[in-house]
Tab-separated table of C-alpha atoms (C1' of nucleotides) in Angstrom:
chain	number	residue	atom	x	y	z
A	106	MET	CA	-67.847	-46.351	55.988
A	107	PRO	CA	-69.492	-43.200	55.504
A	108	LYS	CA	-72.960	-42.980	54.823
A	109	SER	CA	-73.653	-42.883	51.193
A	110	ALA	CA	-75.086	-39.466	49.799
A	111	PRO	CA	-78.734	-39.029	50.226
A	112	HIS	CA	-80.532	-39.933	46.877
A	113	HIS	CA	-83.076	-38.067	44.970
A	114	TRP	CA	-86.680	-38.579	44.246
A	115	LEU	CA	-89.624	-37.031	42.576
A	116	PHE	CA	-93.308	-37.776	44.382
A	117	LYS	CA	-96.120	-37.263	42.449
A	118	SER	CA	-99.289	-36.014	44.098
A	119	GLU	CA	-102.782	-34.767	42.797
A	120	PRO	CA	-102.974	-31.145	44.722
A	121	GLU	CA	-106.894	-32.113	44.853
A	122	GLU	CA	-105.765	-34.977	46.659
A	123	PHE	CA	-102.878	-33.770	48.702
A	124	SER	CA	-101.048	-30.667	47.983
A	125	PHE	CA	-97.667	-29.281	49.036
A	126	ALA	CA	-99.630	-26.714	50.963
A	127	ASP	CA	-101.408	-29.487	52.748
A	128	LEU	CA	-97.921	-30.927	53.711
A	129	LEU	CA	-96.893	-27.692	55.067
A	130	ALA	CA	-100.121	-27.728	57.309
A	131	ALA	CA	-99.914	-30.952	58.514
A	132	PRO	CA	-98.385	-31.717	62.245
A	133	LYS	CA	-94.622	-31.358	61.943
A	134	LYS	CA	-94.848	-30.832	58.079
A	135	ARG	CA	-95.051	-34.587	57.949
A	136	THR	CA	-97.057	-37.315	55.999
A	137	PHE	CA	-97.219	-40.925	55.493
A	138	TRP	CA	-97.190	-41.380	51.707
A	139	ASN	CA	-99.822	-43.741	51.189
A	140	GLY	CA	-102.072	-44.979	48.401
A	141	VAL	CA	-98.924	-46.090	46.223
A	142	ARG	CA	-100.374	-49.240	44.399
A	143	ASN	CA	-97.804	-49.749	41.582
A	144	TYR	CA	-95.536	-52.604	42.242
A	145	GLN	CA	-92.412	-50.711	40.931
A	146	ALA	CA	-93.007	-47.455	42.825
A	147	ARG	CA	-93.731	-49.788	45.895
A	148	ASN	CA	-90.351	-51.486	45.411
A	149	LEU	CA	-88.503	-48.099	45.112
A	150	LEU	CA	-90.321	-46.810	48.450
A	151	ARG	CA	-89.532	-50.434	50.022
A	152	ASP	CA	-85.744	-50.636	48.889
A	153	ASP	CA	-84.331	-47.381	47.627
A	154	VAL	CA	-85.864	-44.635	49.442
A	155	LYS	CA	-84.003	-44.115	52.719
A	156	VAL	CA	-84.255	-41.354	55.693
A	157	GLY	CA	-82.636	-38.319	54.521
A	158	ASP	CA	-83.173	-38.797	50.712
A	159	LEU	CA	-84.515	-35.609	49.343
A	160	VAL	CA	-87.754	-35.301	47.259
A	161	LEU	CA	-89.027	-33.114	44.793
A	162	TYR	CA	-92.974	-32.481	45.349
A	163	TYR	CA	-94.624	-32.614	41.818
A	164	HIS	CA	-98.202	-31.760	41.546
A	165	SER	CA	-99.942	-33.651	38.383
A	166	ASN	CA	-103.341	-33.221	37.223
A	167	ALA	CA	-102.685	-29.580	38.238
A	168	GLU	CA	-102.722	-26.133	36.524
A	169	PRO	CA	-100.089	-25.894	35.959
A	170	SER	CA	-98.512	-29.583	36.394
A	171	GLY	CA	-94.943	-29.104	38.018
A	172	VAL	CA	-92.480	-29.140	40.999
A	173	VAL	CA	-93.565	-27.106	43.697
A	174	GLY	CA	-91.614	-27.813	46.823
A	175	VAL	CA	-88.727	-29.943	48.179
A	176	ALA	CA	-89.412	-32.575	51.217
A	177	GLU	CA	-87.043	-35.014	53.064
A	178	VAL	CA	-87.437	-38.628	53.606
A	179	VAL	CA	-88.025	-38.926	57.816
A	180	GLU	CA	-89.011	-42.394	58.094
A	181	SER	CA	-88.403	-45.400	55.897
A	182	ALA	CA	-90.731	-47.843	54.428
A	183	ALA	CA	-93.326	-49.139	56.672
A	184	PRO	CA	-96.621	-51.210	55.710
A	185	ASP	CA	-99.499	-48.774	54.242
A	186	PRO	CA	-102.098	-48.769	56.661
A	187	THR	CA	-104.665	-48.200	54.322
A	188	GLN	CA	-104.471	-51.626	52.595
A	189	PHE	CA	-106.059	-53.061	55.850
A	190	GLU	CA	-108.861	-50.615	55.829
A	191	PRO	CA	-112.245	-50.873	53.795
A	192	GLY	CA	-111.926	-48.280	50.714
A	193	ASP	CA	-110.538	-47.507	47.568
A	194	TYR	CA	-106.928	-48.531	48.783
A	195	HIS	CA	-107.985	-51.544	50.481
A	196	GLU	CA	-105.971	-54.653	49.532
A	197	PRO	CA	-107.726	-57.921	50.206
A	198	ARG	CA	-104.170	-60.042	49.690
A	199	ALA	CA	-102.747	-58.134	52.270
A	200	THR	CA	-102.014	-59.335	56.051
A	201	HIS	CA	-100.203	-57.615	58.754
A	202	GLU	CA	-97.564	-60.466	58.468
A	203	ALA	CA	-97.418	-60.055	55.134
A	204	PRO	CA	-98.292	-56.589	53.729
A	205	VAL	CA	-98.333	-55.921	49.987
A	206	TRP	CA	-98.063	-51.971	50.365
A	207	MET	CA	-95.547	-49.916	51.433
A	208	GLY	CA	-95.155	-46.379	52.269
A	209	VAL	CA	-92.379	-43.744	53.492
A	210	THR	CA	-92.815	-40.683	55.700
A	211	ILE	CA	-91.992	-37.142	54.612
A	212	GLN	CA	-91.448	-33.726	55.728
A	213	ALA	CA	-91.685	-30.643	54.036
A	214	LEU	CA	-88.658	-28.616	53.706
A	215	GLU	CA	-89.583	-25.424	51.699
A	216	PRO	CA	-91.722	-24.527	48.934
A	217	LEU	CA	-90.034	-23.556	45.932
A	218	PRO	CA	-89.605	-19.983	45.161
A	219	ARG	CA	-92.113	-20.478	42.477
A	220	THR	CA	-93.838	-23.544	40.379
A	221	VAL	CA	-91.601	-25.076	37.850
A	222	ALA	CA	-93.913	-26.215	35.519
A	223	LEU	CA	-93.632	-29.495	33.300
A	224	ASP	CA	-93.132	-27.248	30.115
A	225	GLU	CA	-90.189	-25.811	31.593
A	226	LEU	CA	-88.733	-28.986	32.653
A	227	LYS	CA	-89.075	-30.328	29.292
A	228	ALA	CA	-87.392	-27.028	27.936
A	229	SER	CA	-84.504	-27.647	29.824
A	230	PRO	CA	-81.725	-29.722	27.920
A	231	LYS	CA	-80.222	-30.934	31.323
A	232	LEU	CA	-83.509	-32.561	32.152
A	233	ALA	CA	-84.093	-34.455	28.890
A	234	GLN	CA	-83.361	-37.801	30.776
A	235	MET	CA	-85.682	-36.904	33.782
A	236	GLY	CA	-88.486	-39.420	34.287
A	237	VAL	CA	-91.406	-36.865	34.174
A	238	CYS	CA	-90.300	-35.417	31.008
A	239	GLN	CA	-90.682	-38.917	29.481
A	240	ARG	CA	-93.512	-39.616	27.274
A	241	GLY	CA	-95.978	-42.143	28.764
A	242	ASN	CA	-94.241	-42.280	32.135
A	243	ARG	CA	-96.722	-42.789	34.837
A	244	LEU	CA	-94.656	-43.976	37.613
A	245	SER	CA	-95.426	-41.806	40.953
A	246	ILE	CA	-92.373	-42.455	42.655
A	247	GLN	CA	-89.350	-41.761	40.298
A	248	PRO	CA	-85.358	-41.576	40.690
A	249	VAL	CA	-83.837	-38.196	40.109
A	250	ALA	CA	-80.299	-37.719	39.268
A	251	PRO	CA	-78.238	-35.420	41.572
A	252	ALA	CA	-77.719	-32.785	38.627
A	253	GLU	CA	-81.245	-32.831	37.791
A	254	PHE	CA	-82.335	-31.995	41.387
A	255	ALA	CA	-79.755	-29.217	41.278
A	256	GLU	CA	-81.209	-28.104	37.719
A	257	VAL	CA	-84.876	-28.073	39.041
A	258	LEU	CA	-83.857	-25.877	42.201
A	259	ARG	CA	-81.874	-23.579	39.962
A	260	LEU	CA	-84.620	-23.221	37.618
A	261	ALA	CA	-87.088	-22.366	40.425
A	262	LYS	CA	-84.847	-19.184	41.287
A	263	ARG	CA	-85.103	-17.659	37.870
A	264	LYS	CA	-87.662	-15.892	35.870
A	265	PRO	CA	-89.727	-18.259	33.850
A	266	SER	CA	-88.896	-16.017	31.008
A	267	ALA	CA	-85.539	-16.601	31.419
A	268	ALA	CA	-86.019	-20.255	31.624
A	269	ALA	CA	-87.654	-20.081	28.308
A	270	ASP	CA	-84.740	-17.971	26.961
A	271	ALA	CA	-82.025	-20.736	28.103
A	272	SER	CA	-80.236	-22.630	25.325
B	979	DG	C1'	-113.715	-34.627	28.649
B	980	DC	C1'	-110.380	-36.897	25.304
B	981	DC	C1'	-107.152	-40.295	24.483
B	982	DA	C1'	-102.144	-42.123	24.428
B	983	DA	C1'	-99.747	-44.935	27.187
B	984	DC	C1'	-98.924	-48.372	30.541
B	985	DG	C1'	-100.327	-51.928	34.053
B	986	DT	C1'	-103.154	-55.383	35.391
B	987	DT	C1'	-106.298	-59.205	35.098
B	988	DG	C1'	-107.957	-63.317	33.354
B	989	DG	C1'	-109.257	-66.808	29.647
B	990	DC	C1'	-107.492	-70.125	26.978
C	285	DG	C1'	-97.205	-67.838	28.664
C	286	DC	C1'	-99.890	-65.313	25.280
C	287	DC	C1'	-102.734	-61.615	24.547
C	288	DA	C1'	-107.291	-59.141	24.378
C	289	DA	C1'	-109.996	-56.294	27.436
C	290	DC	C1'	-110.239	-53.468	30.913
C	291	DG	C1'	-108.585	-49.813	34.338
C	292	DT	C1'	-105.733	-46.047	35.404
C	293	DT	C1'	-102.706	-42.212	34.959
C	294	DG	C1'	-101.999	-37.841	33.650
C	295	DG	C1'	-101.171	-34.347	29.705
C	296	DC	C1'	-103.888	-31.585	27.084
DNA sequence: GCCAACGTTGGC
DNA sequence: GCCAACGTTGGC
């Protein structure tokens, strides 16, 4: 059996917390994606995010918010160590035998030629179904269709004005 | 800083 | 199991 094609994802991060530039500056351009504290996102990380999958790196609460880079999953799910540590991410119910929260390790591939801002994503008819374009969608780990992934990369190579002219 | 949307918690 | 209260996310 051939391996299945890589899946595509969008990971949200507040740049003040951990930006794509921070990822590029990290050792081996890698980081463990810790701090996910939502069960739906946790389940995706645990069950569906695989080594070799591609990630759109999205800056939320940014100026502007949007997709800024591409990363690759290099290690599949492992227990999030911050759940065992004191602090904001501590999880009293977690034990090493039965961890509650999981994370994956990603590695930066390339920054996009320019940020594809949220309003551009919303302006593209091909991205109408994309999770991040849906009102009220707060999920920090979202599946992305292959065609959507390609469209975001295509938008990133165009001038913003050209994107606005698209019909 | 505001607030809409959504998730979680806890009383009952 | 219902649902009100509360907390968080994240665009604006």
